[in-house]
PDB file of C-alpha atoms in Angstrom:
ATOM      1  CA  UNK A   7     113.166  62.653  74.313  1.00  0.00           C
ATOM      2  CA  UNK A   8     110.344  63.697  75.705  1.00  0.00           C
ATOM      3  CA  UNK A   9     111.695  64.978  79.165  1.00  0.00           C
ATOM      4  CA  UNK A  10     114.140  66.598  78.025  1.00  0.00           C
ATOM      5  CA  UNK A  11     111.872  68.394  75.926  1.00  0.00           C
ATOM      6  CA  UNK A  12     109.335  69.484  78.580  1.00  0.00           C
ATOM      7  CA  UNK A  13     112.166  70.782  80.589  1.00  0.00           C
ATOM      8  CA  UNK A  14     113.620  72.833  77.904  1.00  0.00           C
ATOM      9  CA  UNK A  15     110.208  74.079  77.273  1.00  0.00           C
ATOM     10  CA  UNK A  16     109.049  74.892  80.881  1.00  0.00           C
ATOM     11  CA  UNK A  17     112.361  76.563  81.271  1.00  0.00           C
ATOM     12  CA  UNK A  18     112.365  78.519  78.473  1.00  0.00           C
ATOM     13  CA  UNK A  19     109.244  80.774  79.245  1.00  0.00           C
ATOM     14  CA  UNK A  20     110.940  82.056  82.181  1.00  0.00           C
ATOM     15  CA  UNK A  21     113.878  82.546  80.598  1.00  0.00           C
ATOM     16  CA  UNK A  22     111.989  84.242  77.390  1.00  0.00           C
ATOM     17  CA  UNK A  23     110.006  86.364  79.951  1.00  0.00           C
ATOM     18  CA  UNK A  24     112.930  87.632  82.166  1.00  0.00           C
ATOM     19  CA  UNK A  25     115.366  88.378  79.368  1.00  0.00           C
ATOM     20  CA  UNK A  26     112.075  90.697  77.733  1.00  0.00           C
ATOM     21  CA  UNK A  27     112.322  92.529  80.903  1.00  0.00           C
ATOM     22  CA  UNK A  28     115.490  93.205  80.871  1.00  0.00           C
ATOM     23  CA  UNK A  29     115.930  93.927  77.331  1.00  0.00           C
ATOM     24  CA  UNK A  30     112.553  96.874  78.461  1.00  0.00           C
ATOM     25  CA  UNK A  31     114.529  98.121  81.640  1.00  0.00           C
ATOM     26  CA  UNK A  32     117.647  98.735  79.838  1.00  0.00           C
ATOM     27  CA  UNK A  33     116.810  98.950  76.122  1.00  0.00           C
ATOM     28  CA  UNK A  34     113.066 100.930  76.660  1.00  0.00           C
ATOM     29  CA  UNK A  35     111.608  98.584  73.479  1.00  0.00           C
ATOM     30  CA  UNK A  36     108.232  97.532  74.970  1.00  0.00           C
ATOM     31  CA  UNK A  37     105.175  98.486  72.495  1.00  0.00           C
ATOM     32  CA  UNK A  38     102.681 100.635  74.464  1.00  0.00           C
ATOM     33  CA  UNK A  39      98.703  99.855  73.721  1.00  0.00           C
ATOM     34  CA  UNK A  40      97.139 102.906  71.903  1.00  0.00           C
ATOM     35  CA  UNK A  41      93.812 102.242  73.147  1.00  0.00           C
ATOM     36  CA  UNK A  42      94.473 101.376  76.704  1.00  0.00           C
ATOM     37  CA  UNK A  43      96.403 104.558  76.846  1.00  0.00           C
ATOM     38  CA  UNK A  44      93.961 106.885  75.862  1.00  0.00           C
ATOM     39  CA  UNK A  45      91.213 104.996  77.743  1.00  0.00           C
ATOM     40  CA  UNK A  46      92.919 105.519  80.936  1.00  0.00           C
ATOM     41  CA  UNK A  47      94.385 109.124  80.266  1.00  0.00           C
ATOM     42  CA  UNK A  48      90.898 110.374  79.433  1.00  0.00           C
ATOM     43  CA  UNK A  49      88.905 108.749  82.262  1.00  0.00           C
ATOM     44  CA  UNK A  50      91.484 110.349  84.605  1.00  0.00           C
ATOM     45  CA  UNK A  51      91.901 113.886  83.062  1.00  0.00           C
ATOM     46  CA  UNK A  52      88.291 114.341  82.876  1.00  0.00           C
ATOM     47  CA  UNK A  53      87.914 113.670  86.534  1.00  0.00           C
ATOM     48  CA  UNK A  54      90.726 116.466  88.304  1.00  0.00           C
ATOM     49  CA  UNK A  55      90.406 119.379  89.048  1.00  0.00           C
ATOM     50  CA  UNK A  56      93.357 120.357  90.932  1.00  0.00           C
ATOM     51  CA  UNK A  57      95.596 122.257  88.612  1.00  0.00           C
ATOM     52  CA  UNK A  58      98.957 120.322  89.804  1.00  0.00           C
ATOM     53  CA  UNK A  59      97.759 116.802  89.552  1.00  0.00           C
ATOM     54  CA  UNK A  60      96.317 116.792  86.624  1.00  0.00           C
ATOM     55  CA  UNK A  61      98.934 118.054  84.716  1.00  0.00           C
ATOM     56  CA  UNK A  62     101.566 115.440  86.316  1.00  0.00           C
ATOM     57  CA  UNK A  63      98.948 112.896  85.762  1.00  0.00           C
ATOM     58  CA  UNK A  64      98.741 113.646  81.802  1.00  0.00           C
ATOM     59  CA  UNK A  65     102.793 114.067  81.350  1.00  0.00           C
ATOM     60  CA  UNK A  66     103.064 110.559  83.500  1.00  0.00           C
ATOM     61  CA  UNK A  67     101.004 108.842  80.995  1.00  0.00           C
ATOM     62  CA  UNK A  68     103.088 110.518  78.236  1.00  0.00           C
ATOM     63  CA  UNK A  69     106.418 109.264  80.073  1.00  0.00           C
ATOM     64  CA  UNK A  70     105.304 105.712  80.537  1.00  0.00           C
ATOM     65  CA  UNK A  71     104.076 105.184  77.051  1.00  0.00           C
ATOM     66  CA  UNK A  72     106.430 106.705  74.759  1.00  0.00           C
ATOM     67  CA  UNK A  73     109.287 106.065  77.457  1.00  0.00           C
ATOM     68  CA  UNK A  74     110.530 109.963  77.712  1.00  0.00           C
ATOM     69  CA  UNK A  75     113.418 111.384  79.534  1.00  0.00           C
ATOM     70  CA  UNK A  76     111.215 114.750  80.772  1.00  0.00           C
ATOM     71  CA  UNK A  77     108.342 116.636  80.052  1.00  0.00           C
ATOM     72  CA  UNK A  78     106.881 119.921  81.097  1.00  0.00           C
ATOM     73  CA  UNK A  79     103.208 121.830  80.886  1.00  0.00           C
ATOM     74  CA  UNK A  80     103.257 125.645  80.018  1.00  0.00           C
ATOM     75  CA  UNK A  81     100.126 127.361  80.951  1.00  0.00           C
ATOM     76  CA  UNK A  82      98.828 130.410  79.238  1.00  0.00           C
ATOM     77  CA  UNK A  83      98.919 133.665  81.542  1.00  0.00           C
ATOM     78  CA  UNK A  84      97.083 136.984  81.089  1.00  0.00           C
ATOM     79  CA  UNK A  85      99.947 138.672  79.588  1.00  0.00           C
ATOM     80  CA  UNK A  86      99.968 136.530  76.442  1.00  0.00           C
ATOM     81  CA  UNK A  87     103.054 134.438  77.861  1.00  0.00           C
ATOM     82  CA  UNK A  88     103.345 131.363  78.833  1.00  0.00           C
ATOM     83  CA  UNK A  89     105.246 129.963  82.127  1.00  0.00           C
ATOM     84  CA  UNK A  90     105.933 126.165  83.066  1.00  0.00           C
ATOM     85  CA  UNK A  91     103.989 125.069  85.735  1.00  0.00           C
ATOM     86  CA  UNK A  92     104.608 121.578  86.162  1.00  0.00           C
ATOM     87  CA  UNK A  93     108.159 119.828  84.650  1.00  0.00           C
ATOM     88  CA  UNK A  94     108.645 116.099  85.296  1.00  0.00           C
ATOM     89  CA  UNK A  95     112.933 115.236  84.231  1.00  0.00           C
ATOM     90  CA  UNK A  96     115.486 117.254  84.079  1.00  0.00           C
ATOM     91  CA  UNK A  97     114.523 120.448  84.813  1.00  0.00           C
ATOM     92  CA  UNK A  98     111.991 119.582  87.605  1.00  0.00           C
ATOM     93  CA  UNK A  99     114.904 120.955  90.179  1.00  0.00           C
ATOM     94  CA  UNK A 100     115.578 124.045  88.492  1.00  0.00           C
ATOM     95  CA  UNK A 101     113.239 127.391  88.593  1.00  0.00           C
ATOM     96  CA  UNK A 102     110.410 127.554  86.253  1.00  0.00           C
ATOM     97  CA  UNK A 103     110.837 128.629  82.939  1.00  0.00           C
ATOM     98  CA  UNK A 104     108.923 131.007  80.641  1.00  0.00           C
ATOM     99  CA  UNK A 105     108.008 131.403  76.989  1.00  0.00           C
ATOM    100  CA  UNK A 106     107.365 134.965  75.726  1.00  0.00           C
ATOM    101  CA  UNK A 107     104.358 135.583  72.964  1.00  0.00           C
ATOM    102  CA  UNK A 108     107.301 136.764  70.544  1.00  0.00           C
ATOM    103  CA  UNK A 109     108.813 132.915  70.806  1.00  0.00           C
ATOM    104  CA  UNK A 110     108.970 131.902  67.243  1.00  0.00           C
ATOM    105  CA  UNK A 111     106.955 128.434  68.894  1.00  0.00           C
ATOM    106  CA  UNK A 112     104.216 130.802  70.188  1.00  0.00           C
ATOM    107  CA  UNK A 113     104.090 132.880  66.943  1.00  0.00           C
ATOM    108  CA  UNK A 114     103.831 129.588  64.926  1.00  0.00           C
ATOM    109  CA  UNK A 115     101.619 127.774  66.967  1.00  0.00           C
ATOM    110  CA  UNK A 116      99.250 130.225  67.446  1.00  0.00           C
ATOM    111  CA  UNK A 117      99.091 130.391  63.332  1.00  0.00           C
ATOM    112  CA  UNK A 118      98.782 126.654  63.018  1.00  0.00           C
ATOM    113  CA  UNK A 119      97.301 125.838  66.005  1.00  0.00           C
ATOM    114  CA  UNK A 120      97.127 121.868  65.428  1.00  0.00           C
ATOM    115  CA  UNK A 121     100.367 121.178  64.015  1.00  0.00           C
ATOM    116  CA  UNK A 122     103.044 119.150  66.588  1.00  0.00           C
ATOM    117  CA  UNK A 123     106.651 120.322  66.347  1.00  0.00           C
ATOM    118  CA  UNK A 124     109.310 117.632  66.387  1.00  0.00           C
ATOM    119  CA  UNK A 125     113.090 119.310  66.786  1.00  0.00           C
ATOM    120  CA  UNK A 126     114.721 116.884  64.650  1.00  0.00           C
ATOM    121  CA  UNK A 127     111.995 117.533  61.555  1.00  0.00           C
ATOM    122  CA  UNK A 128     112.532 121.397  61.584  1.00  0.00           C
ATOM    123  CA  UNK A 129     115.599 120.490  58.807  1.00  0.00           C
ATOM    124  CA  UNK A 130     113.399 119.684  55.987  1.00  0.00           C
ATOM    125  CA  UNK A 131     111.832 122.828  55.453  1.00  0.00           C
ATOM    126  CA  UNK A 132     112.527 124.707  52.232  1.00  0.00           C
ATOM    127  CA  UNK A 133     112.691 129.288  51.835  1.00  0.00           C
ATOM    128  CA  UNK A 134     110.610 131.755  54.281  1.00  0.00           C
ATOM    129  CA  UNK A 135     109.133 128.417  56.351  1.00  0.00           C
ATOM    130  CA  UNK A 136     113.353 127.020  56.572  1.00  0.00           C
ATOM    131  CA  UNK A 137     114.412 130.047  58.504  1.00  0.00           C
ATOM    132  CA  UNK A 138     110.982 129.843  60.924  1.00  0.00           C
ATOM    133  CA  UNK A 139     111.450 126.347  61.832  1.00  0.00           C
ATOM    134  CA  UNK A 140     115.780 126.718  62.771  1.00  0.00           C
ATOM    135  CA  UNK A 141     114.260 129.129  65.330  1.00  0.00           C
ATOM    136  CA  UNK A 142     111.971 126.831  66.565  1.00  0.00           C
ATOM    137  CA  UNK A 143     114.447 124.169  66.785  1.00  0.00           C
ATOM    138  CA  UNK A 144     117.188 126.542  68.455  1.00  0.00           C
ATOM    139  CA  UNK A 145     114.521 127.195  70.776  1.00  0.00           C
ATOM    140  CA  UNK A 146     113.261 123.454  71.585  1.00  0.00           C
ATOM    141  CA  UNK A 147     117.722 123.051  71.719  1.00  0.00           C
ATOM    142  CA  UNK A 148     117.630 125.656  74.097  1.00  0.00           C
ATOM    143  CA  UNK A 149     114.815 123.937  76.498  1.00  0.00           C
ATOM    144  CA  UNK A 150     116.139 120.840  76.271  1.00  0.00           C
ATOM    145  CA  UNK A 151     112.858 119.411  75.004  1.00  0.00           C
ATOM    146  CA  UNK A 152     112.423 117.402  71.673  1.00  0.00           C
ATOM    147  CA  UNK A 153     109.048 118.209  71.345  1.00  0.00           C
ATOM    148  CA  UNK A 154     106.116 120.773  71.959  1.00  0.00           C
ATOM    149  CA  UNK A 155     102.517 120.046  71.337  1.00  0.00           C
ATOM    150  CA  UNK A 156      99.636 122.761  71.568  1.00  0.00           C
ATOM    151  CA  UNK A 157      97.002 122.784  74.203  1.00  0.00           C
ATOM    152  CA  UNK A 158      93.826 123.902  72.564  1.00  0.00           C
ATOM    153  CA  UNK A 159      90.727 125.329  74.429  1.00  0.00           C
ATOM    154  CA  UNK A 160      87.871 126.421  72.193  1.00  0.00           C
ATOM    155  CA  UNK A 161      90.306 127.517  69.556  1.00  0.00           C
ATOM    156  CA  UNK A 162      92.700 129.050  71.591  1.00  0.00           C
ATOM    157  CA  UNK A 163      96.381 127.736  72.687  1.00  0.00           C
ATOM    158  CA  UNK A 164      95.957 128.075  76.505  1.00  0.00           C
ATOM    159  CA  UNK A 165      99.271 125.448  76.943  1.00  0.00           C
ATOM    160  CA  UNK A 166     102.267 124.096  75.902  1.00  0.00           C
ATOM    161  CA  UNK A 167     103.519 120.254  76.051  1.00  0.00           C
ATOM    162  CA  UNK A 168     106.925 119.634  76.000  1.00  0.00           C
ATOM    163  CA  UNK A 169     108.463 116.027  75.290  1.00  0.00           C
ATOM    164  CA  UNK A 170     112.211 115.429  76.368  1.00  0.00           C
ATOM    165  CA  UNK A 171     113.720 113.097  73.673  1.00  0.00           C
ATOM    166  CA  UNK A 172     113.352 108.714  74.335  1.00  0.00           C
ATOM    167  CA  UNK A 173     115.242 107.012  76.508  1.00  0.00           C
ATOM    168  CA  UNK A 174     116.352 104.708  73.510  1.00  0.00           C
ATOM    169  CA  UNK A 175     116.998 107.658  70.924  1.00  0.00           C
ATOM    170  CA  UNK A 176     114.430 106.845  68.748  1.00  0.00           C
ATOM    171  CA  UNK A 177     112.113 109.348  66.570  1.00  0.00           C
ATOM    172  CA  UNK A 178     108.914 109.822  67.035  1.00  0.00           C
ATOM    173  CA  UNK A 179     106.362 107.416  65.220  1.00  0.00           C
ATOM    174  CA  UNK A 180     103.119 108.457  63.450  1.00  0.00           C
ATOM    175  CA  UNK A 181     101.326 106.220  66.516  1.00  0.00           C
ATOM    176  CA  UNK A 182     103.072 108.591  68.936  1.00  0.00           C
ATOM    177  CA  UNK A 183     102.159 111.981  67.204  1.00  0.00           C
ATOM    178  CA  UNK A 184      98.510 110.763  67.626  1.00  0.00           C
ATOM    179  CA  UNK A 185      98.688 110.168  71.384  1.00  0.00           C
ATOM    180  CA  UNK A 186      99.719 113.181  72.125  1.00  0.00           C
ATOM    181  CA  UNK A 187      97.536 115.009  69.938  1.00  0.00           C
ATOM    182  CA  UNK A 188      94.624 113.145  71.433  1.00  0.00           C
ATOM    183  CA  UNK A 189      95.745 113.522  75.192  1.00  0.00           C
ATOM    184  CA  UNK A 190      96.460 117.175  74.668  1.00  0.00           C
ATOM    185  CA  UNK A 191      92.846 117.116  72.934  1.00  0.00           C
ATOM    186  CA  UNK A 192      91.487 116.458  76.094  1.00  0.00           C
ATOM    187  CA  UNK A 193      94.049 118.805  78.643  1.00  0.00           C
ATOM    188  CA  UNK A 194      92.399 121.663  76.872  1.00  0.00           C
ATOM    189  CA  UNK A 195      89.064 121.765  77.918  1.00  0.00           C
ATOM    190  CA  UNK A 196      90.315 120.334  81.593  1.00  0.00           C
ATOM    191  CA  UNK A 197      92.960 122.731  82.313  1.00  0.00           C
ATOM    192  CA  UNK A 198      90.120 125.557  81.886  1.00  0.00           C
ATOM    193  CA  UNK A 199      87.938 123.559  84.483  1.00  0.00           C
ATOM    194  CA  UNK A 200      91.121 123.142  86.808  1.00  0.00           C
ATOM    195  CA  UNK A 201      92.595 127.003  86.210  1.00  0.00           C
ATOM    196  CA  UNK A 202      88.369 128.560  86.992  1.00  0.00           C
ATOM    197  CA  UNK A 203      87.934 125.779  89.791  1.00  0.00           C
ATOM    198  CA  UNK A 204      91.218 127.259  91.246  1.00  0.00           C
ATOM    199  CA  UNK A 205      90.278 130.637  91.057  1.00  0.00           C
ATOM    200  CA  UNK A 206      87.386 130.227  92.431  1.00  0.00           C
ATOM    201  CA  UNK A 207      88.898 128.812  95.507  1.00  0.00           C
ATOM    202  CA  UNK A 208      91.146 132.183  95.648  1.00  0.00           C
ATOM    203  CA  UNK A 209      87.711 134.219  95.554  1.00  0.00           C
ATOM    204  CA  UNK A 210      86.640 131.982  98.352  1.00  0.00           C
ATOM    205  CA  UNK A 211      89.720 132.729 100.255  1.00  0.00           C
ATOM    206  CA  UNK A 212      89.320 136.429  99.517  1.00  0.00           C
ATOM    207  CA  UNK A 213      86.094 136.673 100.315  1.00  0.00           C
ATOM    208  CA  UNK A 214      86.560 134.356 103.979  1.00  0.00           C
ATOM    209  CA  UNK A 215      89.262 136.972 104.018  1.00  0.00           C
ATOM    210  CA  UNK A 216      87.252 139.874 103.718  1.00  0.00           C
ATOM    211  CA  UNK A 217      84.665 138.962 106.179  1.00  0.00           C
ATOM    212  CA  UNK A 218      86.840 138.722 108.832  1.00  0.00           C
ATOM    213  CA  UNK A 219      88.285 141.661 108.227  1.00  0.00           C
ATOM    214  CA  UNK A 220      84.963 143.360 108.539  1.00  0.00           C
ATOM    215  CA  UNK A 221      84.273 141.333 111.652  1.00  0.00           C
ATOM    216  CA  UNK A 222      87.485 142.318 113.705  1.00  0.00           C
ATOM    217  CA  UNK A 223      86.481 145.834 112.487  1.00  0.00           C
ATOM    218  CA  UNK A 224      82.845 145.659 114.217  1.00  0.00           C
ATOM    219  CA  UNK A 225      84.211 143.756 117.278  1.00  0.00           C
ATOM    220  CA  UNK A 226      87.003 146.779 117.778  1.00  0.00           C
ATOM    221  CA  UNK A 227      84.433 149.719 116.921  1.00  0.00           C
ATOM    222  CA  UNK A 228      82.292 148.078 118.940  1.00  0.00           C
ATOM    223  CA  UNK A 229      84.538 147.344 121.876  1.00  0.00           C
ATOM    224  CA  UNK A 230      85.940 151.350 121.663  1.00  0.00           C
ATOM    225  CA  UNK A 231      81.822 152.613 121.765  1.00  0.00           C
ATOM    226  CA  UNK A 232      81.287 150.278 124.874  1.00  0.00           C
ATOM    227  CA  UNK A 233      84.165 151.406 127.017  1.00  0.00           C
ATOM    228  CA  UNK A 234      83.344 155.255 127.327  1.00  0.00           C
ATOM    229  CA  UNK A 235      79.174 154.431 127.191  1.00  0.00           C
ATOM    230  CA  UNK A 236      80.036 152.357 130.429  1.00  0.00           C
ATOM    231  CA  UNK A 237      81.207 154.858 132.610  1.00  0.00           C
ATOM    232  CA  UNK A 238      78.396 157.047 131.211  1.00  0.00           C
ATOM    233  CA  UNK A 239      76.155 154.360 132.467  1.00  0.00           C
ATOM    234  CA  UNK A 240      77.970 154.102 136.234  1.00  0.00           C
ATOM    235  CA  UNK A 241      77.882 157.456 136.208  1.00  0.00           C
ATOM    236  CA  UNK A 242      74.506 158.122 135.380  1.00  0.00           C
ATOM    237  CA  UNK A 243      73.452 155.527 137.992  1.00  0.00           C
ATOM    238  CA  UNK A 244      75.702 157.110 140.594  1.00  0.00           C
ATOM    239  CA  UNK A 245      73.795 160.511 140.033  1.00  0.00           C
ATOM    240  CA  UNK A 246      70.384 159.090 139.898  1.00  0.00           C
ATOM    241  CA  UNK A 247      70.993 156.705 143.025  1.00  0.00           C
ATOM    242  CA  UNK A 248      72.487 160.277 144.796  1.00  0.00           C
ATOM    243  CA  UNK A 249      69.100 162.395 143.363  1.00  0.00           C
ATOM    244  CA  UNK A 250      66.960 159.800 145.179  1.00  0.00           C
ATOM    245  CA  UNK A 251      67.444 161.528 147.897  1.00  0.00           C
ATOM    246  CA  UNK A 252      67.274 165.067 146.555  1.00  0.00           C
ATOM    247  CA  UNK A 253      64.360 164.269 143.969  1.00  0.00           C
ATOM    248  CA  UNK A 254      62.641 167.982 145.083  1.00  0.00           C
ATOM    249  CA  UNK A 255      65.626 169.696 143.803  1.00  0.00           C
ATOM    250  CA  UNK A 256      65.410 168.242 140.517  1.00  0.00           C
ATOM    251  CA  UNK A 257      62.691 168.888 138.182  1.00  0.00           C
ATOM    252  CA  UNK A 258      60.781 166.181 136.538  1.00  0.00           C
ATOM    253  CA  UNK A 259      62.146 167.075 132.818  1.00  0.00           C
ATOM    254  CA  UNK A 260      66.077 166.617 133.934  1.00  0.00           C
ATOM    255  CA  UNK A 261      64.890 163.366 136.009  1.00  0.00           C
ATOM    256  CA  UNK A 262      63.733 161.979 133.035  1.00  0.00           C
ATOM    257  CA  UNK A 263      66.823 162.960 130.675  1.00  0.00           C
ATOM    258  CA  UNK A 264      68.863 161.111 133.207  1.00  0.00           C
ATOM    259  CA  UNK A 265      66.415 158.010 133.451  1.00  0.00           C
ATOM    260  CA  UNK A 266      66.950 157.851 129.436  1.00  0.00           C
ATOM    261  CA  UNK A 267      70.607 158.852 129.667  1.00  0.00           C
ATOM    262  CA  UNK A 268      70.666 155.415 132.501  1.00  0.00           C
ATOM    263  CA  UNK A 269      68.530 153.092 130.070  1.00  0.00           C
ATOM    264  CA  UNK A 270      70.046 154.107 126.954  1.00  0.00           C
ATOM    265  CA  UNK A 271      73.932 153.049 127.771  1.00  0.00           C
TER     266      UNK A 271
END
């Protein structure tokens, strides 16, 4: 009895390990780790400051935890609207897409800054709020998205997260709301560092820009000064080489107006 035994048993950790895989590749059921999540997300975030890779970096974290089919990053512009600047899913081939400051998810969000919005809880809403929340939904319908999240920067929504639905259809958990509430805690503050530490590189460019502008400016002024003073200069030596010989007829004054005419070109 007993080999049989250990056979079954050896064989059946395998067995137990490769059917869990399978039942995660095609099923999406693997539990993420709250803590190791966050841990990594926020030593990572913290650390970019390009624009582009930080935002993929956050939404990949997003993706591989809660198992996503898309997500996207709207960034705040000056004109009060906001415009996708990084999509990961379904849309990533098509253009960019914008959100205008009259969006019933702008207007709300920017009224209750912290709350999350999940598209299939906008139903349960009862009078004025009922009406508010169907446009919301429509809206989240209309993006494709099943989710959108506010990015906060000292008390100001400077971004959007959007979550495509899961890959296994199921709702949102309580454990999920808080990730992405605690990632997007920390986008905030980073996107700010990312968006001034890319600006800054524009002035840079501007101003590397500007120099050599005012460089090829002196080398052509310069260059259009030199060509007549030069044949000033052979001149000037050709008549003082020729009044070498006829010094008497020229008085000392006009010799020394062409010495300095010579020396001065």
């Amino acid at each position: 009895m007993f080999i049989p035994s250990f056979i079954i048993t050896v064989s059946f950790i395998p067995l137990k390990n490769f059917l869990e895989r399978l039942t995660e590749k095609y099923f999406f059921t693997k539990d993420y780790s709250f803590e190791e999540v966050v841990r990594n997300a926020a030593r990572n975030i913290v650390n970019m400051i390009d624009l582009e890779a930080l935002l993929k970096n956050a939404m990949g974290y997003l993706i591989s935890a809660l198992k996503t089919e898309s997500a996207a990053i709207a960034i705040l512009i000056d004109r009060d609207h906001f415009i996708s600047r990084s999509v990961i899913g379904w849309q990533a081939e098509h253009e960019s897409f914008t959100i205008n400051k009259d969006s019933a998810i702008v207007q709300h969000l920017n009224r209750w800054m912290v709350e999350i919005l999940v598209r299939d809880e906008m139903d349960f809403e009862e009078g004025k709020e009922k009406e508010i929340h169907q446009k919301i939904k429509q809206e989240l319908v209309d993006l494709k998205f099943a989710l959108v999240a506010p990015i906060l920067s000292k008390m100001k929504v400077v971004g959007l997260l959007f979550l495509g639905d899961k890959k296994n259809k199921d709702a949102f958990t309580v454990q999920d709301i808080q990730l992405i509430d605690v990632i997007c805690s920390h986008l905030g503050p980073a996107i700010e560092n990312a968006r001034l530490f890319e600006r800054t590189k524009e002035l840079l460019a501007e101003v590397t820009l500007a120099n050599k502008a005012k460089s090829d400016f002196i080398d052509i002024v310069s260059h259009q000064f030199r060509a007549p003073l030069s044949v000033i200069r052979l001149q000037a030596e050709v008549l003082q080489d020729s009044l070498k010989k006829k010094s008497a007829l020229l008085a000392a004054p006009e010799q020394q107006s062409l010495s300095k005419i010579y020396d001065q070109t």
